[in-house]
Amino acid sequence: MKTVHDGSTTGDTMMSSAGITDAEDGQLPRGILPTWAVFGVSLGILAPASTLALAIGVVVTIAGNLSWITWAVTSVLVLGFAGGIGWLAKRFTTTGGTYGLAARAAGKPAGFFVMVTHLASSLVAGPACVIGSAIYLDAFLQKVGLPASTWTLGICAGAVAVAVTALNLREVKLSAKLLLVIEFFTVAVIVVLLIVVLANSDTGPIDSRQFDFHGFSATAILATAGFSVFSLAGFDHAATLGREARHPKRAISFAVVGSVLACGVLYIVATYIIVLGFRGLPIENMNAPLDTLAEHNGIGWLGYLIDIGVAISFFGSTLGVMAGTSRTVYTLARDGLLPARLGKVSARHGTPAGAVTTLGAIYLVAGLLGVVVTAAETSYGLLGTYAGYMLIAAYGLTALAAGYCAVRSRSLRLGIGLATVLAAIGSVLVYWYSFNPFPSGARGVVAWIFFATVLGYIALYCYLRLRKQLVFARIGESDRRTTLEVDADEQAGAVR
């Protein structure tokens, strides 16, 4: 029996690809997810319905009538990120997501900084989605007669965190199916509303206010870029499915680029229509723009479907974020960078049970604090802003790692070159306009926390390089075995 480089045998590999021995060996199963399921995970985490319902209102409140430009700029920037990540996903398979890809493409330093920034973002993004789901569950319950209460919000947040954890402990294919069904239903309801708004517009489909560039301010347009990147992010969690995807190098690349492109176009068009529909309406109603538009256009009953649909969409996003983050945590544990118990895999379901239960506890506590300590909408916005700051760093570094890998391997082409340039220039511009002028109030506190975190990561990097060389040397190591095994599976499939 022929031996593979990591000490396993091709016979063992073939058995694992059938899903027989992987979980028993403490590893995730291989080859169980078709392309549509991988795309479903990516799209479900983006949760377009939740962005349409809540995030667009946050952006319009700050950027005004030209908010569609904010989404256009953000979409181009994130497409640059997605292009770099997709290019790497065609060459390397990983369960660590962008961390694993960056480590393989540009070495351990790149892997380290992508790891810490992306993990920080994910640990904040998950509770933010829990809070978003609780906000809309509470709104639905108020519509059916339950009085507004912080206790109700807390119960909703707790229920979402527990349910998401329970589902993530089951087979990942079930989660992927749920994500696709959830988004199809919720987006369909919102599209119906947008069509009604467009049809009822007194001025027709053309809104001259949204093409009036007098007094145009790049600062205003990009002031919410960190938050809008967060709203258009999460697609990269599909890259953690390197073992579980059936044809990972093709499926993951398609999922990360395709989901961003589809959602970017949707957000630009939807923002234009929402601003058009709000002509003459008070801007403070932007906290719940879709409900307001439904009432204003005589279809208030649709608000019931929107609220419950958006709550479920946020639930789906939380589900996907936990699925991706748990696999990154699983990979870090197998690399020896986190406690070994976080790398435990359920023998029954083949899911990273140790990581999932730990993340579930974090989501539960943070979600409850987010709705009890201050207004839930405020918590969602602040957590989303911090997550966006971290994601820009993680995505930008991964795209730069892809460009470096392309140059080093002499495979630089127009596509990856353009993605790298977009990522580099876009990241610099977004950070510049996010912090110049420096934000005030609570958003200023978030900015200072971001800078303090970055300094802490630099100090940790220096400590590991100088004092813990053996720990530093483990970065990205377990994914080398993943690539070997997946390549062996695909070669065996080609032979068969």
PDB file of N, CA and C in Angstrom, residues 393-473:
ATOM      1  N   ALA A 393      -8.236  44.394   7.272  1.00  0.00           N
ATOM      2  CA  ALA A 393      -6.845  43.963   7.456  1.00  0.00           C
ATOM      3  C   ALA A 393      -6.659  42.520   7.015  1.00  0.00           C
ATOM      4  N   ALA A 394      -7.560  41.634   7.455  1.00  0.00           N
ATOM      5  CA  ALA A 394      -7.428  40.213   7.118  1.00  0.00           C
ATOM      6  C   ALA A 394      -7.560  39.978   5.619  1.00  0.00           C
ATOM      7  N   TYR A 395      -8.570  40.576   5.010  1.00  0.00           N
ATOM      8  CA  TYR A 395      -8.784  40.392   3.572  1.00  0.00           C
ATOM      9  C   TYR A 395      -7.666  41.034   2.756  1.00  0.00           C
ATOM     10  N   GLY A 396      -7.272  42.252   3.159  1.00  0.00           N
ATOM     11  CA  GLY A 396      -6.216  42.940   2.422  1.00  0.00           C
ATOM     12  C   GLY A 396      -4.911  42.173   2.455  1.00  0.00           C
ATOM     13  N   LEU A 397      -4.544  41.668   3.626  1.00  0.00           N
ATOM     14  CA  LEU A 397      -3.308  40.893   3.747  1.00  0.00           C
ATOM     15  C   LEU A 397      -3.379  39.597   2.946  1.00  0.00           C
ATOM     16  N   THR A 398      -4.557  38.956   2.926  1.00  0.00           N
ATOM     17  CA  THR A 398      -4.700  37.718   2.157  1.00  0.00           C
ATOM     18  C   THR A 398      -4.566  37.985   0.666  1.00  0.00           C
ATOM     19  N   ALA A 399      -5.181  39.070   0.192  1.00  0.00           N
ATOM     20  CA  ALA A 399      -5.068  39.416  -1.227  1.00  0.00           C
ATOM     21  C   ALA A 399      -3.630  39.768  -1.597  1.00  0.00           C
ATOM     22  N   LEU A 400      -2.932  40.483  -0.713  1.00  0.00           N
ATOM     23  CA  LEU A 400      -1.521  40.791  -0.963  1.00  0.00           C
ATOM     24  C   LEU A 400      -0.682  39.515  -0.961  1.00  0.00           C
ATOM     25  N   ALA A 401      -1.018  38.575  -0.081  1.00  0.00           N
ATOM     26  CA  ALA A 401      -0.321  37.284  -0.070  1.00  0.00           C
ATOM     27  C   ALA A 401      -0.531  36.552  -1.386  1.00  0.00           C
ATOM     28  N   ALA A 402      -1.737  36.673  -1.947  1.00  0.00           N
ATOM     29  CA  ALA A 402      -2.015  36.045  -3.243  1.00  0.00           C
ATOM     30  C   ALA A 402      -1.163  36.673  -4.337  1.00  0.00           C
ATOM     31  N   GLY A 403      -1.055  38.010  -4.320  1.00  0.00           N
ATOM     32  CA  GLY A 403      -0.220  38.676  -5.309  1.00  0.00           C
ATOM     33  C   GLY A 403       1.237  38.287  -5.181  1.00  0.00           C
ATOM     34  N   TYR A 404       1.716  38.202  -3.942  1.00  0.00           N
ATOM     35  CA  TYR A 404       3.099  37.777  -3.696  1.00  0.00           C
ATOM     36  C   TYR A 404       3.324  36.368  -4.220  1.00  0.00           C
ATOM     37  N   CYS A 405       2.369  35.480  -3.947  1.00  0.00           N
ATOM     38  CA  CYS A 405       2.481  34.092  -4.404  1.00  0.00           C
ATOM     39  C   CYS A 405       2.496  34.021  -5.929  1.00  0.00           C
ATOM     40  N   ALA A 406       1.673  34.861  -6.575  1.00  0.00           N
ATOM     41  CA  ALA A 406       1.616  34.866  -8.039  1.00  0.00           C
ATOM     42  C   ALA A 406       2.945  35.312  -8.640  1.00  0.00           C
ATOM     43  N   VAL A 407       3.542  36.349  -8.046  1.00  0.00           N
ATOM     44  CA  VAL A 407       4.834  36.834  -8.541  1.00  0.00           C
ATOM     45  C   VAL A 407       5.917  35.789  -8.306  1.00  0.00           C
ATOM     46  N   ARG A 408       5.944  35.228  -7.114  1.00  0.00           N
ATOM     47  CA  ARG A 408       6.975  34.252  -6.759  1.00  0.00           C
ATOM     48  C   ARG A 408       6.889  32.994  -7.623  1.00  0.00           C
ATOM     49  N   SER A 409       5.668  32.578  -7.943  1.00  0.00           N
ATOM     50  CA  SER A 409       5.487  31.356  -8.734  1.00  0.00           C
ATOM     51  C   SER A 409       5.420  31.630 -10.238  1.00  0.00           C
ATOM     52  N   ARG A 410       5.634  32.897 -10.610  1.00  0.00           N
ATOM     53  CA  ARG A 410       5.611  33.315 -12.010  1.00  0.00           C
ATOM     54  C   ARG A 410       4.279  32.985 -12.687  1.00  0.00           C
ATOM     55  N   SER A 411       3.203  33.170 -11.933  1.00  0.00           N
ATOM     56  CA  SER A 411       1.866  32.933 -12.482  1.00  0.00           C
ATOM     57  C   SER A 411       1.010  34.196 -12.415  1.00  0.00           C
ATOM     58  N   LEU A 412       1.676  35.363 -12.381  1.00  0.00           N
ATOM     59  CA  LEU A 412       0.961  36.635 -12.321  1.00  0.00           C
ATOM     60  C   LEU A 412       0.241  36.898 -13.637  1.00  0.00           C
ATOM     61  N   ARG A 413      -1.068  37.111 -13.556  1.00  0.00           N
ATOM     62  CA  ARG A 413      -1.891  37.437 -14.714  1.00  0.00           C
ATOM     63  C   ARG A 413      -2.731  38.667 -14.389  1.00  0.00           C
ATOM     64  N   LEU A 414      -3.478  39.139 -15.385  1.00  0.00           N
ATOM     65  CA  LEU A 414      -4.254  40.364 -15.214  1.00  0.00           C
ATOM     66  C   LEU A 414      -5.229  40.260 -14.043  1.00  0.00           C
ATOM     67  N   GLY A 415      -5.942  39.134 -13.936  1.00  0.00           N
ATOM     68  CA  GLY A 415      -6.962  38.995 -12.901  1.00  0.00           C
ATOM     69  C   GLY A 415      -6.414  39.112 -11.499  1.00  0.00           C
ATOM     70  N   ILE A 416      -5.400  38.335 -11.165  1.00  0.00           N
ATOM     71  CA  ILE A 416      -4.846  38.374  -9.822  1.00  0.00           C
ATOM     72  C   ILE A 416      -4.093  39.676  -9.591  1.00  0.00           C
ATOM     73  N   GLY A 417      -3.481  40.225 -10.637  1.00  0.00           N
ATOM     74  CA  GLY A 417      -2.807  41.509 -10.499  1.00  0.00           C
ATOM     75  C   GLY A 417      -3.791  42.615 -10.158  1.00  0.00           C
ATOM     76  N   LEU A 418      -4.939  42.635 -10.858  1.00  0.00           N
ATOM     77  CA  LEU A 418      -5.964  43.644 -10.599  1.00  0.00           C
ATOM     78  C   LEU A 418      -6.554  43.476  -9.204  1.00  0.00           C
ATOM     79  N   ALA A 419      -6.799  42.243  -8.797  1.00  0.00           N
ATOM     80  CA  ALA A 419      -7.351  41.990  -7.461  1.00  0.00           C
ATOM     81  C   ALA A 419      -6.404  42.486  -6.376  1.00  0.00           C
ATOM     82  N   THR A 420      -5.110  42.263  -6.566  1.00  0.00           N
ATOM     83  CA  THR A 420      -4.121  42.692  -5.574  1.00  0.00           C
ATOM     84  C   THR A 420      -4.060  44.210  -5.475  1.00  0.00           C
ATOM     85  N   VAL A 421      -4.062  44.881  -6.630  1.00  0.00           N
ATOM     86  CA  VAL A 421      -4.014  46.350  -6.643  1.00  0.00           C
ATOM     87  C   VAL A 421      -5.270  46.932  -6.002  1.00  0.00           C
ATOM     88  N   LEU A 422      -6.443  46.394  -6.354  1.00  0.00           N
ATOM     89  CA  LEU A 422      -7.696  46.864  -5.764  1.00  0.00           C
ATOM     90  C   LEU A 422      -7.680  46.701  -4.250  1.00  0.00           C
ATOM     91  N   ALA A 423      -7.217  45.554  -3.794  1.00  0.00           N
ATOM     92  CA  ALA A 423      -7.181  45.287  -2.357  1.00  0.00           C
ATOM     93  C   ALA A 423      -6.249  46.251  -1.636  1.00  0.00           C
ATOM     94  N   ALA A 424      -5.073  46.499  -2.221  1.00  0.00           N
ATOM     95  CA  ALA A 424      -4.089  47.373  -1.577  1.00  0.00           C
ATOM     96  C   ALA A 424      -4.582  48.817  -1.525  1.00  0.00           C
ATOM     97  N   ILE A 425      -4.979  49.352  -2.686  1.00  0.00           N
ATOM     98  CA  ILE A 425      -5.432  50.747  -2.745  1.00  0.00           C
ATOM     99  C   ILE A 425      -6.718  50.928  -1.945  1.00  0.00           C
ATOM    100  N   GLY A 426      -7.644  49.991  -2.109  1.00  0.00           N
ATOM    101  CA  GLY A 426      -8.915  50.094  -1.407  1.00  0.00           C
ATOM    102  C   GLY A 426      -8.753  50.069   0.096  1.00  0.00           C
ATOM    103  N   SER A 427      -7.895  49.202   0.600  1.00  0.00           N
ATOM    104  CA  SER A 427      -7.689  49.114   2.048  1.00  0.00           C
ATOM    105  C   SER A 427      -7.137  50.420   2.602  1.00  0.00           C
ATOM    106  N   VAL A 428      -6.162  50.984   1.903  1.00  0.00           N
ATOM    107  CA  VAL A 428      -5.568  52.249   2.352  1.00  0.00           C
ATOM    108  C   VAL A 428      -6.614  53.358   2.366  1.00  0.00           C
ATOM    109  N   LEU A 429      -7.414  53.458   1.300  1.00  0.00           N
ATOM    110  CA  LEU A 429      -8.433  54.506   1.214  1.00  0.00           C
ATOM    111  C   LEU A 429      -9.489  54.358   2.305  1.00  0.00           C
ATOM    112  N   VAL A 430      -9.935  53.134   2.522  1.00  0.00           N
ATOM    113  CA  VAL A 430     -10.975  52.917   3.527  1.00  0.00           C
ATOM    114  C   VAL A 430     -10.464  53.273   4.915  1.00  0.00           C
ATOM    115  N   TYR A 431      -9.258  52.854   5.236  1.00  0.00           N
ATOM    116  CA  TYR A 431      -8.710  53.196   6.549  1.00  0.00           C
ATOM    117  C   TYR A 431      -8.507  54.710   6.677  1.00  0.00           C
ATOM    118  N   TRP A 432      -8.028  55.326   5.629  1.00  0.00           N
ATOM    119  CA  TRP A 432      -7.787  56.773   5.670  1.00  0.00           C
ATOM    120  C   TRP A 432      -9.072  57.540   5.960  1.00  0.00           C
ATOM    121  N   TYR A 433     -10.124  57.229   5.219  1.00  0.00           N
ATOM    122  CA  TYR A 433     -11.378  57.961   5.391  1.00  0.00           C
ATOM    123  C   TYR A 433     -12.171  57.495   6.610  1.00  0.00           C
ATOM    124  N   SER A 434     -11.846  56.322   7.129  1.00  0.00           N
ATOM    125  CA  SER A 434     -12.499  55.873   8.362  1.00  0.00           C
ATOM    126  C   SER A 434     -11.946  56.594   9.585  1.00  0.00           C
ATOM    127  N   PHE A 435     -10.660  56.987   9.525  1.00  0.00           N
ATOM    128  CA  PHE A 435     -10.011  57.590  10.689  1.00  0.00           C
ATOM    129  C   PHE A 435      -9.609  59.048  10.461  1.00  0.00           C
ATOM    130  N   ASN A 436      -9.957  59.622   9.324  1.00  0.00           N
ATOM    131  CA  ASN A 436      -9.618  61.015   9.028  1.00  0.00           C
ATOM    132  C   ASN A 436     -10.840  61.724   8.424  1.00  0.00           C
ATOM    133  N   PRO A 437     -11.578  62.509   9.217  1.00  0.00           N
ATOM    134  CA  PRO A 437     -11.304  62.843  10.620  1.00  0.00           C
ATOM    135  C   PRO A 437     -11.587  61.657  11.541  1.00  0.00           C
ATOM    136  N   PHE A 438     -10.933  61.691  12.687  1.00  0.00           N
ATOM    137  CA  PHE A 438     -11.075  60.581  13.624  1.00  0.00           C
ATOM    138  C   PHE A 438     -12.492  60.575  14.177  1.00  0.00           C
ATOM    139  N   PRO A 439     -13.143  59.397  14.203  1.00  0.00           N
ATOM    140  CA  PRO A 439     -14.531  59.338  14.688  1.00  0.00           C
ATOM    141  C   PRO A 439     -14.643  59.744  16.151  1.00  0.00           C
ATOM    142  N   SER A 440     -15.808  60.264  16.500  1.00  0.00           N
ATOM    143  CA  SER A 440     -16.043  60.719  17.869  1.00  0.00           C
ATOM    144  C   SER A 440     -17.035  59.798  18.565  1.00  0.00           C
ATOM    145  N   GLY A 441     -17.203  60.017  19.856  1.00  0.00           N
ATOM    146  CA  GLY A 441     -18.179  59.254  20.611  1.00  0.00           C
ATOM    147  C   GLY A 441     -17.842  57.775  20.683  1.00  0.00           C
ATOM    148  N   ALA A 442     -18.881  56.955  20.627  1.00  0.00           N
ATOM    149  CA  ALA A 442     -18.701  55.509  20.757  1.00  0.00           C
ATOM    150  C   ALA A 442     -17.883  54.932  19.612  1.00  0.00           C
ATOM    151  N   ARG A 443     -18.059  55.479  18.410  1.00  0.00           N
ATOM    152  CA  ARG A 443     -17.277  54.983  17.270  1.00  0.00           C
ATOM    153  C   ARG A 443     -15.797  55.328  17.434  1.00  0.00           C
ATOM    154  N   GLY A 444     -15.508  56.426  18.102  1.00  0.00           N
ATOM    155  CA  GLY A 444     -14.122  56.754  18.405  1.00  0.00           C
ATOM    156  C   GLY A 444     -13.511  55.746  19.371  1.00  0.00           C
ATOM    157  N   VAL A 445     -14.295  55.317  20.345  1.00  0.00           N
ATOM    158  CA  VAL A 445     -13.826  54.286  21.282  1.00  0.00           C
ATOM    159  C   VAL A 445     -13.519  52.993  20.533  1.00  0.00           C
ATOM    160  N   VAL A 446     -14.401  52.632  19.590  1.00  0.00           N
ATOM    161  CA  VAL A 446     -14.177  51.429  18.785  1.00  0.00           C
ATOM    162  C   VAL A 446     -12.875  51.549  17.998  1.00  0.00           C
ATOM    163  N   ALA A 447     -12.620  52.738  17.438  1.00  0.00           N
ATOM    164  CA  ALA A 447     -11.388  52.950  16.672  1.00  0.00           C
ATOM    165  C   ALA A 447     -10.156  52.775  17.557  1.00  0.00           C
ATOM    166  N   TRP A 448     -10.201  53.335  18.770  1.00  0.00           N
ATOM    167  CA  TRP A 448      -9.060  53.188  19.674  1.00  0.00           C
ATOM    168  C   TRP A 448      -8.859  51.734  20.089  1.00  0.00           C
ATOM    169  N   ILE A 449      -9.940  51.012  20.292  1.00  0.00           N
ATOM    170  CA  ILE A 449      -9.836  49.584  20.620  1.00  0.00           C
ATOM    171  C   ILE A 449      -9.183  48.829  19.464  1.00  0.00           C
ATOM    172  N   PHE A 450      -9.550  49.195  18.241  1.00  0.00           N
ATOM    173  CA  PHE A 450      -8.948  48.565  17.062  1.00  0.00           C
ATOM    174  C   PHE A 450      -7.440  48.780  17.041  1.00  0.00           C
ATOM    175  N   PHE A 451      -6.995  50.030  17.239  1.00  0.00           N
ATOM    176  CA  PHE A 451      -5.559  50.321  17.217  1.00  0.00           C
ATOM    177  C   PHE A 451      -4.835  49.609  18.362  1.00  0.00           C
ATOM    178  N   ALA A 452      -5.452  49.567  19.531  1.00  0.00           N
ATOM    179  CA  ALA A 452      -4.837  48.872  20.665  1.00  0.00           C
ATOM    180  C   ALA A 452      -4.701  47.378  20.374  1.00  0.00           C
ATOM    181  N   THR A 453      -5.714  46.815  19.717  1.00  0.00           N
ATOM    182  CA  THR A 453      -5.659  45.395  19.365  1.00  0.00           C
ATOM    183  C   THR A 453      -4.527  45.115  18.388  1.00  0.00           C
ATOM    184  N   VAL A 454      -4.380  45.982  17.393  1.00  0.00           N
ATOM    185  CA  VAL A 454      -3.315  45.806  16.403  1.00  0.00           C
ATOM    186  C   VAL A 454      -1.948  45.859  17.076  1.00  0.00           C
ATOM    187  N   LEU A 455      -1.751  46.821  17.975  1.00  0.00           N
ATOM    188  CA  LEU A 455      -0.479  46.907  18.698  1.00  0.00           C
ATOM    189  C   LEU A 455      -0.244  45.645  19.531  1.00  0.00           C
ATOM    190  N   GLY A 456      -1.297  45.130  20.136  1.00  0.00           N
ATOM    191  CA  GLY A 456      -1.176  43.891  20.897  1.00  0.00           C
ATOM    192  C   GLY A 456      -0.761  42.721  20.024  1.00  0.00           C
ATOM    193  N   TYR A 457      -1.300  42.669  18.798  1.00  0.00           N
ATOM    194  CA  TYR A 457      -0.943  41.588  17.877  1.00  0.00           C
ATOM    195  C   TYR A 457       0.514  41.695  17.434  1.00  0.00           C
ATOM    196  N   ILE A 458       0.986  42.917  17.227  1.00  0.00           N
ATOM    197  CA  ILE A 458       2.392  43.101  16.851  1.00  0.00           C
ATOM    198  C   ILE A 458       3.303  42.632  17.987  1.00  0.00           C
ATOM    199  N   ALA A 459       2.930  42.977  19.216  1.00  0.00           N
ATOM    200  CA  ALA A 459       3.715  42.537  20.379  1.00  0.00           C
ATOM    201  C   ALA A 459       3.698  41.014  20.499  1.00  0.00           C
ATOM    202  N   LEU A 460       2.543  40.404  20.260  1.00  0.00           N
ATOM    203  CA  LEU A 460       2.439  38.944  20.326  1.00  0.00           C
ATOM    204  C   LEU A 460       3.291  38.287  19.246  1.00  0.00           C
ATOM    205  N   TYR A 461       3.290  38.868  18.060  1.00  0.00           N
ATOM    206  CA  TYR A 461       4.109  38.335  16.966  1.00  0.00           C
ATOM    207  C   TYR A 461       5.590  38.356  17.348  1.00  0.00           C
ATOM    208  N   CYS A 462       6.046  39.484  17.882  1.00  0.00           N
ATOM    209  CA  CYS A 462       7.453  39.594  18.283  1.00  0.00           C
ATOM    210  C   CYS A 462       7.788  38.584  19.382  1.00  0.00           C
ATOM    211  N   TYR A 463       6.871  38.406  20.312  1.00  0.00           N
ATOM    212  CA  TYR A 463       7.099  37.451  21.405  1.00  0.00           C
ATOM    213  C   TYR A 463       7.232  36.029  20.865  1.00  0.00           C
ATOM    214  N   LEU A 464       6.344  35.639  19.966  1.00  0.00           N
ATOM    215  CA  LEU A 464       6.401  34.286  19.410  1.00  0.00           C
ATOM    216  C   LEU A 464       7.666  34.075  18.585  1.00  0.00           C
ATOM    217  N   ARG A 465       8.043  35.072  17.793  1.00  0.00           N
ATOM    218  CA  ARG A 465       9.240  34.936  16.958  1.00  0.00           C
ATOM    219  C   ARG A 465      10.505  34.828  17.792  1.00  0.00           C
ATOM    220  N   LEU A 466      10.546  35.576  18.904  1.00  0.00           N
ATOM    221  CA  LEU A 466      11.772  35.631  19.697  1.00  0.00           C
ATOM    222  C   LEU A 466      11.827  34.590  20.813  1.00  0.00           C
ATOM    223  N   ARG A 467      10.678  34.275  21.415  1.00  0.00           N
ATOM    224  CA  ARG A 467      10.674  33.428  22.606  1.00  0.00           C
ATOM    225  C   ARG A 467       9.980  32.084  22.415  1.00  0.00           C
ATOM    226  N   LYS A 468       9.126  31.961  21.424  1.00  0.00           N
ATOM    227  CA  LYS A 468       8.349  30.731  21.224  1.00  0.00           C
ATOM    228  C   LYS A 468       8.451  30.266  19.774  1.00  0.00           C
ATOM    229  N   GLN A 469       9.685  30.028  19.331  1.00  0.00           N
ATOM    230  CA  GLN A 469       9.885  29.668  17.926  1.00  0.00           C
ATOM    231  C   GLN A 469       9.169  28.370  17.540  1.00  0.00           C
ATOM    232  N   LEU A 470       9.095  27.424  18.456  1.00  0.00           N
ATOM    233  CA  LEU A 470       8.436  26.151  18.146  1.00  0.00           C
ATOM    234  C   LEU A 470       6.939  26.341  17.924  1.00  0.00           C
ATOM    235  N   VAL A 471       6.331  27.211  18.716  1.00  0.00           N
ATOM    236  CA  VAL A 471       4.907  27.507  18.531  1.00  0.00           C
ATOM    237  C   VAL A 471       4.699  28.224  17.203  1.00  0.00           C
ATOM    238  N   PHE A 472       5.546  29.195  16.921  1.00  0.00           N
ATOM    239  CA  PHE A 472       5.435  29.953  15.673  1.00  0.00           C
ATOM    240  C   PHE A 472       5.604  29.033  14.465  1.00  0.00           C
ATOM    241  N   ALA A 473       6.464  28.040  14.590  1.00  0.00           N
ATOM    242  CA  ALA A 473       6.736  27.130  13.471  1.00  0.00           C
ATOM    243  C   ALA A 473       5.535  26.265  13.106  1.00  0.00           C
TER     244      ALA A 473
END
